Structure formats: C-alpha cells, structure tokens
mmCIF file of C-alpha atoms in Angstrom:
data_model
loop_
_atom_site.group_PDB
_atom_site.id
_atom_site.type_symbol
_atom_site.label_atom_id
_atom_site.label_comp_id
_atom_site.label_asym_id
_atom_site.label_seq_id
_atom_site.Cartn_x
_atom_site.Cartn_y
_atom_site.Cartn_z
ATOM 1 C CA MET F 40 148.989 27.476 -153.724
ATOM 2 C CA ASP F 41 150.173 31.042 -154.159
ATOM 3 C CA ALA F 42 147.956 32.621 -151.500
ATOM 4 C CA GLU F 43 148.834 36.209 -152.363
ATOM 5 C CA LYS F 44 148.125 35.667 -156.061
ATOM 6 C CA PHE F 45 144.724 34.142 -155.403
ATOM 7 C CA SER F 46 143.710 36.400 -152.516
ATOM 8 C CA GLU F 47 143.847 39.446 -154.777
ATOM 9 C CA GLY F 48 142.979 37.789 -158.079
ATOM 10 C CA PRO F 49 139.619 38.056 -159.816
ATOM 11 C CA CYS F 50 138.320 34.612 -158.812
ATOM 12 C CA PRO F 51 135.862 34.839 -155.898
ATOM 13 C CA VAL F 52 136.065 31.066 -155.364
ATOM 14 C CA ALA F 53 139.816 31.290 -154.769
ATOM 15 C CA ARG F 54 139.368 34.276 -152.462
ATOM 16 C CA ALA F 55 136.743 32.428 -150.430
ATOM 17 C CA LEU F 56 138.690 29.166 -150.260
ATOM 18 C CA LEU F 57 141.700 30.975 -148.854
ATOM 19 C CA ARG F 58 139.519 31.984 -145.897
ATOM 20 C CA VAL F 59 137.393 28.879 -145.363
ATOM 21 C CA GLY F 60 138.766 26.200 -147.683
ATOM 22 C CA ASP F 61 140.148 23.792 -145.124
ATOM 23 C CA ALA F 62 137.975 21.223 -143.399
ATOM 24 C CA TRP F 63 138.695 22.479 -139.872
ATOM 25 C CA SER F 64 137.582 26.011 -140.685
ATOM 26 C CA MET F 65 134.342 24.798 -142.225
ATOM 27 C CA MET F 66 133.632 22.501 -139.288
ATOM 28 C CA ILE F 67 134.290 25.344 -136.824
ATOM 29 C CA LEU F 68 131.851 27.540 -138.738
ATOM 30 C CA ARG F 69 129.338 24.685 -138.804
ATOM 31 C CA ASP F 70 129.558 24.325 -135.026
ATOM 32 C CA ALA F 71 129.313 28.096 -134.559
ATOM 33 C CA GLY F 72 126.142 27.966 -136.636
ATOM 34 C CA TYR F 73 124.770 25.386 -134.208
ATOM 35 C CA GLY F 74 125.560 27.688 -131.284
ATOM 36 C CA ALA F 75 129.083 26.774 -130.155
ATOM 37 C CA THR F 76 131.030 29.830 -128.999
ATOM 38 C CA ARG F 77 133.745 28.635 -126.648
ATOM 39 C CA PHE F 78 137.110 27.053 -127.314
ATOM 40 C CA ASP F 79 136.282 23.950 -125.261
ATOM 41 C CA GLN F 80 132.985 23.468 -127.102
ATOM 42 C CA PHE F 81 134.729 23.483 -130.471
ATOM 43 C CA ARG F 82 137.510 21.248 -129.181
ATOM 44 C CA GLN F 83 135.133 18.686 -127.700
ATOM 45 C CA SER F 84 132.849 18.605 -130.731
ATOM 46 C CA LEU F 85 135.627 18.337 -133.294
ATOM 47 C CA GLY F 86 138.368 16.476 -131.434
ATOM 48 C CA ILE F 87 140.790 19.042 -132.836
ATOM 49 C CA ALA F 88 144.253 19.680 -131.377
ATOM 50 C CA PRO F 89 144.375 22.925 -129.350
ATOM 51 C CA ASN F 90 147.149 24.476 -131.464
ATOM 52 C CA ILE F 91 145.240 23.859 -134.695
ATOM 53 C CA LEU F 92 142.006 25.196 -133.194
ATOM 54 C CA THR F 93 143.801 28.314 -131.959
ATOM 55 C CA ARG F 94 145.194 28.990 -135.450
ATOM 56 C CA ARG F 95 141.872 28.388 -137.202
ATOM 57 C CA LEU F 96 139.917 30.577 -134.760
ATOM 58 C CA ALA F 97 142.469 33.370 -135.235
ATOM 59 C CA ALA F 98 142.282 33.071 -139.028
ATOM 60 C CA LEU F 99 138.467 33.048 -139.063
ATOM 61 C CA THR F 100 138.452 36.063 -136.760
ATOM 62 C CA GLU F 101 140.977 37.892 -138.930
ATOM 63 C CA ALA F 102 138.871 37.117 -142.022
ATOM 64 C CA GLY F 103 135.845 38.637 -140.285
ATOM 65 C CA LEU F 104 133.780 35.443 -140.074
ATOM 66 C CA LEU F 105 133.968 35.208 -136.286
ATOM 67 C CA GLU F 106 134.160 37.908 -133.656
ATOM 68 C CA LYS F 107 136.159 37.317 -130.502
ATOM 69 C CA SER F 108 134.907 38.735 -127.221
ATOM 70 C CA ARG F 109 136.044 38.292 -123.643
ATOM 71 C CA TYR F 110 133.520 36.623 -121.353
ATOM 72 C CA SER F 111 135.806 36.129 -118.323
ATOM 73 C CA GLU F 112 138.687 38.224 -117.016
ATOM 74 C CA ARG F 113 139.888 35.756 -114.364
ATOM 75 C CA PRO F 114 140.907 33.492 -115.882
ATOM 76 C CA PRO F 115 140.914 35.250 -119.244
ATOM 77 C CA ARG F 116 138.465 33.463 -121.543
ATOM 78 C CA ASP F 117 137.099 34.437 -124.931
ATOM 79 C CA GLU F 118 134.152 33.336 -126.990
ATOM 80 C CA TYR F 119 133.756 33.329 -130.754
ATOM 81 C CA VAL F 120 130.495 34.466 -132.313
ATOM 82 C CA LEU F 121 129.508 34.422 -135.964
ATOM 83 C CA THR F 122 129.553 37.820 -137.645
ATOM 84 C CA PRO F 123 127.081 38.665 -140.417
ATOM 85 C CA LYS F 124 129.785 37.540 -142.878
ATOM 86 C CA GLY F 125 130.059 34.232 -141.006
ATOM 87 C CA ARG F 126 126.270 33.754 -140.933
ATOM 88 C CA ASP F 127 126.209 34.365 -144.690
ATOM 89 C CA PHE F 128 128.464 31.301 -145.061
ATOM 90 C CA LEU F 129 126.013 28.939 -143.335
ATOM 91 C CA PRO F 130 123.862 28.373 -146.458
ATOM 92 C CA VAL F 131 127.057 27.445 -148.311
ATOM 93 C CA LEU F 132 127.742 24.809 -145.648
ATOM 94 C CA ALA F 133 124.149 23.588 -145.929
ATOM 95 C CA ALA F 134 124.594 23.171 -149.686
ATOM 96 C CA ILE F 135 127.887 21.308 -149.182
ATOM 97 C CA GLY F 136 126.146 19.085 -146.635
ATOM 98 C CA ALA F 137 123.263 18.351 -149.012
ATOM 99 C CA TRP F 138 125.734 17.480 -151.764
ATOM 100 C CA GLY F 139 127.689 15.227 -149.382
ATOM 101 C CA ARG F 140 124.504 13.508 -148.198
ATOM 102 C CA GLU F 141 123.417 12.910 -151.805
ATOM 103 C CA HIS F 142 126.740 11.585 -153.097
ATOM 104 C CA PHE F 143 128.504 10.171 -150.034
ATOM 105 C CA GLY F 144 125.638 9.343 -147.667
ATOM 106 C CA GLU F 145 126.119 5.584 -147.539
ATOM 107 C CA GLY F 146 125.448 4.255 -144.056
ATOM 108 C CA GLY F 147 123.354 7.253 -143.046
ATOM 109 C CA THR F 148 124.133 10.881 -142.341
ATOM 110 C CA SER F 149 122.706 13.682 -140.276
ATOM 111 C CA ARG F 150 120.145 15.909 -141.940
ATOM 112 C CA PHE F 151 118.626 19.369 -141.616
ATOM 113 C CA VAL F 152 115.116 19.861 -140.295
ATOM 114 C CA ASP F 153 113.168 23.031 -139.606
ATOM 115 C CA ALA F 154 113.553 23.624 -135.848
ATOM 116 C CA GLU F 155 109.978 24.914 -135.593
ATOM 117 C CA THR F 156 108.101 22.388 -137.729
ATOM 118 C CA GLY F 157 110.423 19.375 -137.873
ATOM 119 C CA ALA F 158 109.995 19.304 -141.647
ATOM 120 C CA PRO F 159 113.028 18.213 -143.654
ATOM 121 C CA VAL F 160 115.101 21.022 -145.165
ATOM 122 C CA GLU F 161 116.627 20.308 -148.554
ATOM 123 C CA PRO F 162 119.114 23.046 -149.460
ATOM 124 C CA VAL F 163 119.453 24.024 -153.087
ATOM 125 C CA VAL F 164 121.383 26.915 -154.625
ATOM 126 C CA VAL F 165 119.311 29.005 -157.002
ATOM 127 C CA ASP F 166 119.708 32.108 -159.101
ATOM 128 C CA ARG F 167 118.050 34.912 -157.128
ATOM 129 C CA ALA F 168 116.654 36.591 -160.261
ATOM 130 C CA THR F 169 115.008 33.537 -161.816
ATOM 131 C CA GLY F 170 114.750 30.972 -159.016
ATOM 132 C CA ARG F 171 116.353 28.380 -161.301
ATOM 133 C CA PRO F 172 118.727 25.868 -159.668
ATOM 134 C CA LEU F 173 122.308 26.757 -160.614
ATOM 135 C CA GLY F 174 123.028 23.166 -161.579
ATOM 136 C CA GLU F 175 120.525 23.563 -164.429
ATOM 137 C CA ILE F 176 121.936 26.816 -165.817
ATOM 138 C CA ARG F 177 124.677 26.871 -168.426
ATOM 139 C CA ILE F 178 126.993 29.568 -167.130
ATOM 140 C CA ARG F 179 130.134 31.307 -168.364
ATOM 141 C CA LEU F 180 132.800 33.275 -166.538
ATOM 142 C CA VAL F 181 133.050 37.028 -167.080
ATOM 143 C CA MET F 182 136.248 38.780 -166.000
ATOM 144 C CA PRO F 183 136.058 42.127 -164.159
ATOM 145 C CA ASP F 184 137.067 44.178 -167.214
ATOM 146 C CA GLU F 185 134.531 42.481 -169.522
ATOM 147 C CA ARG F 186 130.872 43.352 -170.001
#
C-alpha cells in the first residue's frame, strides 16, 4: 500500500486505516477503552511481543489517538490514555465487534452490556440526520471538488 498516497488522498477510509487498520492497533485501542493504560497491561491482555507493542503505542500516540504521560521517574514508566480522538474511535470498534459477533460468533463471543443497567448493548451505525441505519441507505461517493 502506498501510505503517502492514501494518507493525503481524498478517501477518509484509507486515511483512517493507515492509523488504526492493523489488528494490534485496534486491540490496543479496545483495551484502552476498557481502562488499560500501562505497557504491561496491554502486553498481558494481548500477548503481544514488546517490540510490536512499543511500535504500535508510538504510532497511536503520533496519530493522536493515545496520549503518553510519565507516571514514574524511577524507573521511568509511562502510561497511555485515550485522547478525545481515540475515544471517538470506540464506537467504531463496537460496530466492528457487533458485526463480528453477528457473522463470526460461532462458539460464543463476548458482548457489550450497559455497565449501569446490565442491559445488552447492540451497536448500530446510523445517519445522524435521519436516524436510519447506514446499511439500509443507498449511498454514493462524492469527491471533495464535487457538489
């Protein structure tokens, strides 16, 4: 994939996937959404190699999805907290999870519930203006220079 071409091109999907399109990055953001902040927490949860985790955390921080802050000087230790941009990605992950549960949920999968009520949460992506599910809307692509 020509990263430079897609990172500055008109397609917002390509731009987004360059920042969060690999499985490790999405799983790190998922865990951050559940409250993980420290390197060891991500590593233990994901079973990810330290060098890969280091690279993904740096990339997510550079993209502005995570913010790195020092919580210990001796030894030096950092934590990674979701930024507003990172929190805005969590509904996208919820939608991906709902799609995965629906189409690849054989044998059982985890599910979302409202932490306060325990009621099941069923994510759906809708058009803000009409409330219609996007899967039911016939859409077309409009380029930046078109009306």
